[in-house]
Amino acid sequence: MNFEEMLEYLEKLHKERNVRKLKAFLNEINPADIAQLLEEVGDERTRVFLFRMLTKENAAETFVEFDGDTQENLIRAFSDTELKEVLDEIYIDDVADIIEEMPATIVKRILRNTDPETREAINSILKYPEDSAGSIMTPEFVDLKKDMTVEDAFKRIRRTGVDKETIYTCYVTDASRHLIGVTTVKELLLSDYDDIIEDLMETNVISINTLDDRETASHMLSKYDFLALPVVDTESRLVGIITVDDAIDVIQEENTEDIQKMAAITPTDTPYLKTSVIESWKKRIPWLMLLMISATLTSQILTTFEDRLLQAYVLTAFIPMLTDTGGNSGGQSSATVIRALSLNEVGIKDIFKVIWKEFRIGTVSGISLGIVCFIKLMIFDRIILGNGAITVAVALVICLTIFVETICAKIIGSTLPIIAKRMGLDPAVLANPFISTISDVISLLIYIGFAILILNI
């Protein structure tokens, strides 16, 4: 049954008020699908009515999947007992994420319905910077001691693992909670009960500090194919783990943010359809104004050389093509380098390697574009369309401009993100919009320069 069929079936059961079938249907599908279905139903009362049919476990897993607005509305509709039941089933890092998006009144109510130990754990997560590894970790993990036997380890896992986010990877700590090793349930299952953990554990443990960037943690999970990554404090004490599902969320958020910045939009966490027109306007208009003002540089150049261009008026018809080619060339390079920077494939030290590579790419691309453009101008424009103003000299000006501007745009597009990162700025901010503006200015200067040199205008 696809989503549309599930939604149609849910609405049919709700219309018929078939509570028994509604409850059975909702509790047999995945919580992510439940959340999506309930997001699509009509009013809040219906959503609360259907949510209350879920089992405790499904209710908690579904609640985490909702967006912030839906979570807030449900919390307002819950009794304290209902709220506590949901919170008791949610992992602490997810509760911390929910609290970060809620108004103060809701936060107070959430904290009032959690036990002191949970409140302390939540506060320990919230104290870390928003983009740090500590802010996305969970303090719920299985820890063992090196002198335990495998049998002792299994007893501990059975006793404490029910509330942990993952029990597959187990971390070995000393008396001061310093991380000294790691092992897996698979390793334990394949060992004898009287084997000692110290003999089984891997001591070369890869970990991340609480204050490191959360994007770095996501890349480490991807690089090493971990299910979880241990998080240590400044004294190498194990304080939490970051699981792969949290890493995926971070990667999705970072990619969305980069796409928005590359399109000259101030990033926002609000879903598109739930963002008001005024809010969208506020996010977009500052960048549009800045780019509009910066684009006046091209107008100034055209005004300055207006008299010269009038002597060869046919040149003006190809300005849009030239500026678009430069912007597209620079945009390709910037997107490639920004991606390489985010994956740590390229660093500040590699800037000259990048320039040399993009110079060669620009040269080959410029030659290809120039040849094709020359053929097009001489055959299609001059012969087929009968445009006698397209002479060999004019075609040469246009094609040489394409060749040189492609090289320049490739170099600019690849170096600006690296320079931005060196200055502590986000490389995505200097992506397509600004690169296009800079490329436009350079393209026009090159164009007019060749026109003066070859056509003597």
mmCIF file of C-alpha atoms in Angstrom, residues 58-256:
data_model
loop_
_atom_site.group_PDB
_atom_site.id
_atom_site.type_symbol
_atom_site.label_atom_id
_atom_site.label_comp_id
_atom_site.label_asym_id
_atom_site.label_seq_id
_atom_site.Cartn_x
_atom_site.Cartn_y
_atom_site.Cartn_z
ATOM 1 C CA ASN A 58 4.752 4.061 18.573
ATOM 2 C CA ALA A 59 3.541 7.352 20.025
ATOM 3 C CA ALA A 60 7.054 8.287 21.124
ATOM 4 C CA GLU A 61 8.686 7.292 17.839
ATOM 5 C CA THR A 62 6.003 9.105 15.856
ATOM 6 C CA PHE A 63 6.216 12.247 17.988
ATOM 7 C CA VAL A 64 9.924 12.599 17.171
ATOM 8 C CA GLU A 65 9.119 12.523 13.438
ATOM 9 C CA PHE A 66 6.761 15.524 13.588
ATOM 10 C CA ASP A 67 7.916 19.058 12.817
ATOM 11 C CA GLY A 68 8.180 21.598 15.635
ATOM 12 C CA ASP A 69 4.758 23.194 15.102
ATOM 13 C CA THR A 70 2.929 19.877 15.239
ATOM 14 C CA GLN A 71 4.891 18.821 18.328
ATOM 15 C CA GLU A 72 3.996 22.075 20.067
ATOM 16 C CA ASN A 73 0.297 21.727 19.263
ATOM 17 C CA LEU A 74 0.237 18.132 20.507
ATOM 18 C CA ILE A 75 1.999 19.053 23.754
ATOM 19 C CA ARG A 76 -0.591 21.768 24.369
ATOM 20 C CA ALA A 77 -3.331 19.174 23.869
ATOM 21 C CA PHE A 78 -1.700 16.546 26.115
ATOM 22 C CA SER A 79 -2.465 16.096 29.764
ATOM 23 C CA ASP A 80 0.592 15.929 32.032
ATOM 24 C CA THR A 81 0.177 12.156 32.230
ATOM 25 C CA GLU A 82 0.121 11.799 28.444
ATOM 26 C CA LEU A 83 3.124 14.091 28.070
ATOM 27 C CA LYS A 84 5.127 12.140 30.653
ATOM 28 C CA GLU A 85 4.310 8.832 28.950
ATOM 29 C CA VAL A 86 5.615 10.146 25.621
ATOM 30 C CA LEU A 87 8.728 11.755 27.132
ATOM 31 C CA ASP A 88 9.609 8.578 29.034
ATOM 32 C CA GLU A 89 9.820 6.678 25.734
ATOM 33 C CA ILE A 90 11.877 9.284 23.821
ATOM 34 C CA TYR A 91 15.670 9.229 23.806
ATOM 35 C CA ILE A 92 17.286 12.094 25.684
ATOM 36 C CA ASP A 93 18.994 13.638 22.638
ATOM 37 C CA ASP A 94 15.624 13.775 20.864
ATOM 38 C CA VAL A 95 14.042 15.481 23.879
ATOM 39 C CA ALA A 96 16.860 18.047 23.818
ATOM 40 C CA ASP A 97 16.203 18.683 20.112
ATOM 41 C CA ILE A 98 12.503 19.188 20.821
ATOM 42 C CA ILE A 99 13.198 21.617 23.682
ATOM 43 C CA GLU A 100 15.443 23.765 21.475
ATOM 44 C CA GLU A 101 12.497 24.530 19.161
ATOM 45 C CA MET A 102 9.828 25.134 21.815
ATOM 46 C CA PRO A 103 8.722 28.383 23.490
ATOM 47 C CA ALA A 104 9.608 28.890 27.158
ATOM 48 C CA THR A 105 6.181 27.855 28.472
ATOM 49 C CA ILE A 106 6.354 24.514 26.668
ATOM 50 C CA VAL A 107 9.955 23.941 27.776
ATOM 51 C CA LYS A 108 8.994 24.472 31.423
ATOM 52 C CA ARG A 109 6.173 21.983 31.066
ATOM 53 C CA ILE A 110 8.422 19.381 29.426
ATOM 54 C CA LEU A 111 11.076 19.705 32.125
ATOM 55 C CA ARG A 112 8.413 19.549 34.836
ATOM 56 C CA ASN A 113 7.332 16.161 33.499
ATOM 57 C CA THR A 114 10.805 14.591 33.416
ATOM 58 C CA ASP A 115 12.728 13.088 36.307
ATOM 59 C CA PRO A 116 15.794 14.859 37.789
ATOM 60 C CA GLU A 117 18.257 12.491 36.097
ATOM 61 C CA THR A 118 16.737 13.133 32.679
ATOM 62 C CA ARG A 119 16.675 16.905 33.266
ATOM 63 C CA GLU A 120 20.352 16.824 34.148
ATOM 64 C CA ALA A 121 21.175 14.851 30.993
ATOM 65 C CA ILE A 122 19.129 17.247 28.848
ATOM 66 C CA ASN A 123 20.859 20.274 30.344
ATOM 67 C CA SER A 124 24.253 18.686 29.728
ATOM 68 C CA ILE A 125 23.424 18.477 26.001
ATOM 69 C CA LEU A 126 21.907 21.956 25.777
ATOM 70 C CA LYS A 127 25.003 23.619 27.254
ATOM 71 C CA TYR A 128 27.056 22.807 24.158
ATOM 72 C CA PRO A 129 27.199 25.192 21.149
ATOM 73 C CA GLU A 130 24.451 24.623 18.574
ATOM 74 C CA ASP A 131 26.745 23.299 15.822
ATOM 75 C CA SER A 132 28.983 21.199 18.061
ATOM 76 C CA ALA A 133 29.213 17.424 18.317
ATOM 77 C CA GLY A 134 28.063 17.664 21.931
ATOM 78 C CA SER A 135 24.749 19.190 20.859
ATOM 79 C CA ILE A 136 23.704 16.098 18.851
ATOM 80 C CA MET A 137 25.089 13.337 21.068
ATOM 81 C CA THR A 138 23.089 11.079 23.335
ATOM 82 C CA PRO A 139 24.328 10.142 26.830
ATOM 83 C CA GLU A 140 22.548 6.785 26.512
ATOM 84 C CA PHE A 141 25.149 4.157 25.661
ATOM 85 C CA VAL A 142 26.446 0.839 26.991
ATOM 86 C CA ASP A 143 29.753 1.039 28.851
ATOM 87 C CA LEU A 144 31.819 -1.895 30.108
ATOM 88 C CA LYS A 145 34.937 -2.350 32.259
ATOM 89 C CA LYS A 146 38.094 -3.996 30.990
ATOM 90 C CA ASP A 147 38.205 -6.596 33.777
ATOM 91 C CA MET A 148 34.689 -7.881 33.034
ATOM 92 C CA THR A 149 34.169 -11.301 31.520
ATOM 93 C CA VAL A 150 31.971 -11.751 28.460
ATOM 94 C CA GLU A 151 29.312 -13.237 30.728
ATOM 95 C CA ASP A 152 29.434 -10.140 32.956
ATOM 96 C CA ALA A 153 29.201 -7.928 29.868
ATOM 97 C CA PHE A 154 26.031 -9.670 28.660
ATOM 98 C CA LYS A 155 24.457 -9.311 32.091
ATOM 99 C CA ARG A 156 25.177 -5.579 32.031
ATOM 100 C CA ILE A 157 23.835 -5.196 28.494
ATOM 101 C CA ARG A 158 20.608 -6.989 29.429
ATOM 102 C CA ARG A 159 20.245 -4.916 32.596
ATOM 103 C CA THR A 160 20.963 -1.466 31.128
ATOM 104 C CA GLY A 161 20.507 -1.825 27.368
ATOM 105 C CA VAL A 162 16.715 -1.547 27.248
ATOM 106 C CA ASP A 163 16.860 2.256 27.473
ATOM 107 C CA LYS A 164 19.913 2.727 25.258
ATOM 108 C CA GLU A 165 19.730 4.044 21.711
ATOM 109 C CA THR A 166 22.101 1.323 20.501
ATOM 110 C CA ILE A 167 23.628 -1.699 22.194
ATOM 111 C CA TYR A 168 25.588 -3.123 19.274
ATOM 112 C CA THR A 169 28.712 -1.084 20.004
ATOM 113 C CA CYS A 170 29.945 -1.168 23.596
ATOM 114 C CA TYR A 171 32.539 1.218 24.999
ATOM 115 C CA VAL A 172 35.115 0.305 27.623
ATOM 116 C CA THR A 173 35.908 2.921 30.263
ATOM 117 C CA ASP A 174 38.087 3.037 33.355
ATOM 118 C CA ALA A 175 37.043 4.107 36.845
ATOM 119 C CA SER A 176 37.222 7.788 35.835
ATOM 120 C CA ARG A 177 35.121 7.167 32.691
ATOM 121 C CA HIS A 178 38.090 7.671 30.362
ATOM 122 C CA LEU A 179 37.511 5.919 27.039
ATOM 123 C CA ILE A 180 40.065 3.125 26.729
ATOM 124 C CA GLY A 181 38.525 0.665 24.279
ATOM 125 C CA VAL A 182 35.588 -0.468 22.182
ATOM 126 C CA THR A 183 34.016 -3.799 21.316
ATOM 127 C CA THR A 184 30.844 -5.067 19.670
ATOM 128 C CA VAL A 185 28.075 -7.487 20.553
ATOM 129 C CA LYS A 186 29.195 -9.598 17.587
ATOM 130 C CA GLU A 187 32.654 -9.919 19.126
ATOM 131 C CA LEU A 188 31.129 -10.887 22.458
ATOM 132 C CA LEU A 189 28.797 -13.462 20.891
ATOM 133 C CA LEU A 190 31.723 -15.155 19.156
ATOM 134 C CA SER A 191 33.783 -15.318 22.366
ATOM 135 C CA ASP A 192 33.690 -17.656 25.355
ATOM 136 C CA TYR A 193 31.842 -16.540 28.481
ATOM 137 C CA ASP A 194 35.041 -16.518 30.550
ATOM 138 C CA ASP A 195 37.021 -14.352 28.098
ATOM 139 C CA ILE A 196 38.105 -10.973 29.501
ATOM 140 C CA ILE A 197 36.938 -7.748 27.816
ATOM 141 C CA GLU A 198 40.477 -6.327 27.912
ATOM 142 C CA ASP A 199 41.599 -9.143 25.601
ATOM 143 C CA LEU A 200 38.777 -8.523 23.129
ATOM 144 C CA MET A 201 38.537 -4.752 22.961
ATOM 145 C CA GLU A 202 40.024 -2.524 20.272
ATOM 146 C CA THR A 203 42.234 0.070 21.948
ATOM 147 C CA ASN A 204 42.787 2.329 18.955
ATOM 148 C CA VAL A 205 39.459 4.111 19.425
ATOM 149 C CA ILE A 206 38.388 6.850 17.024
ATOM 150 C CA SER A 207 36.420 9.529 18.871
ATOM 151 C CA ILE A 208 35.414 13.168 18.615
ATOM 152 C CA ASN A 209 35.482 16.012 21.131
ATOM 153 C CA THR A 210 32.270 17.567 22.382
ATOM 154 C CA LEU A 211 33.261 20.989 20.979
ATOM 155 C CA ASP A 212 34.207 19.765 17.497
ATOM 156 C CA ASP A 213 31.886 20.672 14.639
ATOM 157 C CA ARG A 214 28.895 18.355 14.274
ATOM 158 C CA GLU A 215 29.494 18.212 10.515
ATOM 159 C CA THR A 216 32.934 16.749 11.245
ATOM 160 C CA ALA A 217 31.246 14.030 13.299
ATOM 161 C CA SER A 218 28.937 13.202 10.390
ATOM 162 C CA HIS A 219 31.874 12.938 8.007
ATOM 163 C CA MET A 220 33.702 10.635 10.437
ATOM 164 C CA LEU A 221 30.708 8.311 10.695
ATOM 165 C CA SER A 222 30.550 8.222 6.901
ATOM 166 C CA LYS A 223 34.298 7.759 6.464
ATOM 167 C CA TYR A 224 34.686 4.905 8.951
ATOM 168 C CA ASP A 225 31.236 3.315 8.401
ATOM 169 C CA PHE A 226 30.464 3.456 12.118
ATOM 170 C CA LEU A 227 26.999 2.909 13.560
ATOM 171 C CA ALA A 228 27.957 5.218 16.426
ATOM 172 C CA LEU A 229 30.810 7.589 17.227
ATOM 173 C CA PRO A 230 32.014 8.103 20.830
ATOM 174 C CA VAL A 231 32.121 11.680 22.108
ATOM 175 C CA VAL A 232 34.679 12.644 24.748
ATOM 176 C CA ASP A 233 35.247 15.817 26.740
ATOM 177 C CA THR A 234 38.504 17.755 27.008
ATOM 178 C CA GLU A 235 39.811 15.196 29.524
ATOM 179 C CA SER A 236 39.041 12.204 27.258
ATOM 180 C CA ARG A 237 36.113 11.074 29.391
ATOM 181 C CA LEU A 238 33.280 9.400 27.503
ATOM 182 C CA VAL A 239 30.173 11.588 27.771
ATOM 183 C CA GLY A 240 28.024 10.375 24.888
ATOM 184 C CA ILE A 241 27.746 8.887 21.413
ATOM 185 C CA ILE A 242 26.514 10.162 18.065
ATOM 186 C CA THR A 243 24.455 7.611 16.152
ATOM 187 C CA VAL A 244 24.222 7.345 12.375
ATOM 188 C CA ASP A 245 20.597 8.570 12.263
ATOM 189 C CA ASP A 246 21.638 11.834 13.927
ATOM 190 C CA ALA A 247 24.498 12.161 11.420
ATOM 191 C CA ILE A 248 22.078 11.779 8.515
ATOM 192 C CA ASP A 249 19.921 14.577 9.958
ATOM 193 C CA VAL A 250 22.984 16.824 10.219
ATOM 194 C CA ILE A 251 24.066 16.096 6.647
ATOM 195 C CA GLN A 252 20.553 16.856 5.386
ATOM 196 C CA GLU A 253 20.415 20.136 7.336
ATOM 197 C CA GLU A 254 23.881 21.207 6.191
ATOM 198 C CA ASN A 255 23.124 20.373 2.555
ATOM 199 C CA THR A 256 19.850 22.312 2.723
#
